PDB file of C-alpha atoms in Angstrom:
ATOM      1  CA  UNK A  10      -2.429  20.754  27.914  1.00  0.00           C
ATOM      2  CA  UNK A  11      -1.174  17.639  26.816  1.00  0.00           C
ATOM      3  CA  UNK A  12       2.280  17.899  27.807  1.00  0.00           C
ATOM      4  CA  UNK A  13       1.586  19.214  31.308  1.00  0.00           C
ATOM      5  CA  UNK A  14      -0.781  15.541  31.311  1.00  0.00           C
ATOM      6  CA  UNK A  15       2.490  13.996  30.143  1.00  0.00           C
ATOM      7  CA  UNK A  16       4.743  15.663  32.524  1.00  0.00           C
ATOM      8  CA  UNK A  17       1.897  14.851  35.680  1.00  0.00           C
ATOM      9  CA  UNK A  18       1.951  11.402  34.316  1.00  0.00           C
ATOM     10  CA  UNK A  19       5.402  10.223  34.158  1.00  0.00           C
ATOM     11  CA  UNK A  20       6.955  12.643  36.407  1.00  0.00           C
ATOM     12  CA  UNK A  21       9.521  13.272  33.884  1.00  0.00           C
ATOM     13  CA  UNK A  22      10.010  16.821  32.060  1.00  0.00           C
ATOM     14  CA  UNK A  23      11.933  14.444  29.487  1.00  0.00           C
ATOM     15  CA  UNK A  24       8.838  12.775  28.220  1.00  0.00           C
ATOM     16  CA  UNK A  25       7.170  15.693  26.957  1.00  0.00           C
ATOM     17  CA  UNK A  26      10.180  17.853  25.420  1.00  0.00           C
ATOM     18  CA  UNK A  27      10.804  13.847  23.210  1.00  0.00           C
ATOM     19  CA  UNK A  28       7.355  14.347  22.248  1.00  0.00           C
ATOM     20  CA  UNK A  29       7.617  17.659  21.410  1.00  0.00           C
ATOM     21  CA  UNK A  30      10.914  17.432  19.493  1.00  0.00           C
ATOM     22  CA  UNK A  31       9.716  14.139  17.779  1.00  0.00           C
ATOM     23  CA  UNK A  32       5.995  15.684  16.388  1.00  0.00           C
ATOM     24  CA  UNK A  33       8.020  18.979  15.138  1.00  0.00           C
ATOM     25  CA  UNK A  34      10.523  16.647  13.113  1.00  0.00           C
ATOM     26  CA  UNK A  35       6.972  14.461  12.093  1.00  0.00           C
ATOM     27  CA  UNK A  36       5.392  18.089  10.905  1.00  0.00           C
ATOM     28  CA  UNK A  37       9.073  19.594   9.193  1.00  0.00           C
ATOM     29  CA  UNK A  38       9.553  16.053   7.546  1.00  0.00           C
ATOM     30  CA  UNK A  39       5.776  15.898   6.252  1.00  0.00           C
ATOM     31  CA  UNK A  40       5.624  19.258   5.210  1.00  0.00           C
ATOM     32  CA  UNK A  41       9.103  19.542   3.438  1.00  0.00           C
ATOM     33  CA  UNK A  42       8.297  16.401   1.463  1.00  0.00           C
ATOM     34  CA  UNK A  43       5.089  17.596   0.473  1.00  0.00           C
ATOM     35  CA  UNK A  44       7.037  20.831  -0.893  1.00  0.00           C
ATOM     36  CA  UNK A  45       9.434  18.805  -2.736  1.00  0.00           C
ATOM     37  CA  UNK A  46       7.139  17.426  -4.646  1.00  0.00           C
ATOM     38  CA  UNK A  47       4.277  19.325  -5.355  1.00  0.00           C
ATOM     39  CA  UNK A  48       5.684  22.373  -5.518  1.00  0.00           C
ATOM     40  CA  UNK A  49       9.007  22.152  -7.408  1.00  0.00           C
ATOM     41  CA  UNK A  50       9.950  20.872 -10.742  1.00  0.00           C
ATOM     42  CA  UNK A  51      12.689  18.372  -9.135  1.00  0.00           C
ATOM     43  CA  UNK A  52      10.583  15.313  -9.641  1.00  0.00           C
ATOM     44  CA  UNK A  53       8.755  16.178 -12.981  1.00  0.00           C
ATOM     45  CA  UNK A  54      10.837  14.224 -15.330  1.00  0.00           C
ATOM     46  CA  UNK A  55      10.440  11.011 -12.965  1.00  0.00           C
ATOM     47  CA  UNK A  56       6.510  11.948 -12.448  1.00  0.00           C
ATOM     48  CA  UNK A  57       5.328  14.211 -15.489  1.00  0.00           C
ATOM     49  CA  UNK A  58       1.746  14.432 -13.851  1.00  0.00           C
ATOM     50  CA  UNK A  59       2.798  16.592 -10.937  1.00  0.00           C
ATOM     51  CA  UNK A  60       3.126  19.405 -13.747  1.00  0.00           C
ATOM     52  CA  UNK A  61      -0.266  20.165 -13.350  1.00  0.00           C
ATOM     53  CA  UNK A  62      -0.482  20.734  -9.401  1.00  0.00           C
ATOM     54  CA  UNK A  63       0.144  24.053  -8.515  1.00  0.00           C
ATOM     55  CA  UNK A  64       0.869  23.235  -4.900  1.00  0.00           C
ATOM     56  CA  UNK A  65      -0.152  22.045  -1.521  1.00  0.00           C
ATOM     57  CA  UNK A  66      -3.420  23.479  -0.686  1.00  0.00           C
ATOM     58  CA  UNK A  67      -4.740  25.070   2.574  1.00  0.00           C
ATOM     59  CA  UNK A  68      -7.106  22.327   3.478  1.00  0.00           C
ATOM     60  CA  UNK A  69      -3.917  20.057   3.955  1.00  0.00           C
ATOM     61  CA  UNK A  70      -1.603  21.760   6.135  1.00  0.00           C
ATOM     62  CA  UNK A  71      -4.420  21.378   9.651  1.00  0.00           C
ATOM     63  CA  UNK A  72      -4.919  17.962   8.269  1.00  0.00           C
ATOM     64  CA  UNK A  73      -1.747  16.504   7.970  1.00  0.00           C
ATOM     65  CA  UNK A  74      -0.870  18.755  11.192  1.00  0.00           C
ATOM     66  CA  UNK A  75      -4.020  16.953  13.328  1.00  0.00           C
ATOM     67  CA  UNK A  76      -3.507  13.439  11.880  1.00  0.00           C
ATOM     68  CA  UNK A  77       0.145  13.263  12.468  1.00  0.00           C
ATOM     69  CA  UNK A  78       0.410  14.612  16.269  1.00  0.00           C
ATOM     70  CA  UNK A  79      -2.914  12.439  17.014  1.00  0.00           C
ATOM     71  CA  UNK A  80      -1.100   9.273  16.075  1.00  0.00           C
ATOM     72  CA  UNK A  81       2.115  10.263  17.033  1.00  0.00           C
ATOM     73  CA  UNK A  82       0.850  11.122  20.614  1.00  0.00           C
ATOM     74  CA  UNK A  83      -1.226   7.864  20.484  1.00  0.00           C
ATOM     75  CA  UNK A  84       1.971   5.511  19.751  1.00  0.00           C
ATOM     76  CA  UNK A  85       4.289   7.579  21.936  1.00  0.00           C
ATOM     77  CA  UNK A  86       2.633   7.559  25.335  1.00  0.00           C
ATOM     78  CA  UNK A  87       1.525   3.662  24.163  1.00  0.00           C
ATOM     79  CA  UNK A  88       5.760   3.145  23.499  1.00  0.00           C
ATOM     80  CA  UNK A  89       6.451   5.379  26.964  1.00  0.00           C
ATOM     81  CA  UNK A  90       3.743   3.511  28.911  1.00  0.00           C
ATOM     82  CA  UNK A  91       5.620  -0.066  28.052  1.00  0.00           C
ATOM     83  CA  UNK A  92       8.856   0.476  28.620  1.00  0.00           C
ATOM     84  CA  UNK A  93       7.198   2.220  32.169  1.00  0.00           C
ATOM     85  CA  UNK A  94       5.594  -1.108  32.729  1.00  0.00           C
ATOM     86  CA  UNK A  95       8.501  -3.229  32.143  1.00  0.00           C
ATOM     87  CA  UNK A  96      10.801  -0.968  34.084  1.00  0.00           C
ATOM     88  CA  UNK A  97       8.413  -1.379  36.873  1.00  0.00           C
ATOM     89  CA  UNK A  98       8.809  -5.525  36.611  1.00  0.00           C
ATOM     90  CA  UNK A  99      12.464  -4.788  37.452  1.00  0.00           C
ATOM     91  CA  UNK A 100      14.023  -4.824  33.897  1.00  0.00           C
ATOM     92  CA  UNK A 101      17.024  -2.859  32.757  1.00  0.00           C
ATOM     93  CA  UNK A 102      16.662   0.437  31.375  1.00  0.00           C
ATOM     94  CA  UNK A 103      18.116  -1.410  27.861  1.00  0.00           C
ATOM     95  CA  UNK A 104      16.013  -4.640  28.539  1.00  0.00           C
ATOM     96  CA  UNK A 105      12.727  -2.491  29.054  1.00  0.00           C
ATOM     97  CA  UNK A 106      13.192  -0.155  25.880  1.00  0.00           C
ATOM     98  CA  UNK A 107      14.079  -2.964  23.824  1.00  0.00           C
ATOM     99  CA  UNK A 108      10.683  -5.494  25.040  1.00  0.00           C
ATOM    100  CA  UNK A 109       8.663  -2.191  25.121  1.00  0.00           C
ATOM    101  CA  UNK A 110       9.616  -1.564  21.359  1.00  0.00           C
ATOM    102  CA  UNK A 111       9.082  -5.310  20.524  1.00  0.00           C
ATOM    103  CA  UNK A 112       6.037  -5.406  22.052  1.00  0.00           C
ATOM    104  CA  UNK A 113       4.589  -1.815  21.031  1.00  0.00           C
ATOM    105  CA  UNK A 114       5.899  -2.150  17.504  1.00  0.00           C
ATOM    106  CA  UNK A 115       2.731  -3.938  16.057  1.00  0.00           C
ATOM    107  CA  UNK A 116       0.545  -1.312  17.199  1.00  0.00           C
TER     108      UNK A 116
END
């Protein structure tokens, strides 16, 4: 639903498949760090008190998963709205990413 909102809004079929790509890199990223160290021995001689975790539990995997696309989708259509607004004003295509990055970035 919220890519076909996406693709109605910007006219672009570019806008959602970046999303898409960019919150399944988030979700592999998140998930394969949270792996790495809670659920191998790789980092037990730097942390000896992850010993005694015997992994990632359930609970975290559709909370992780609901808080990274929600604020992932939030900044991304804020970043994509920008750089929209300033191509409107008649900027460059490099002009408007870069002010729509400098002025999203504090967000």
């Amino acid at each position: 639903l919220i890519m076909i909102v996406l693709y109605l809004s910007f006219q672009s079929l570019l806008v959602p498949l970046r999303l898409a790509l960019a919150m399944l890199f988030t979700l592999v990223a998140t998930f394969g760090m949270g792996v790495l160290v809670y659920q191998t021995t790789l980092l037990h001689g730097f942390m000896p008190q992850l010993k005694y975790f015997n992994g990632v539990t359930y609970e975290v995997i559709p909370l992780v998963t609901g808080i990274a696309i929600a604020l992932g989708l939030d900044y991304d259509i804020f970043l994509v709205s920008r750089i929209v607004e300033f191509r409107v004003q008649r900027y460059s295509d490099r002009a408007s990413i870069f002010r729509g990055v400098l002025k999203t970035g504090d967000v």
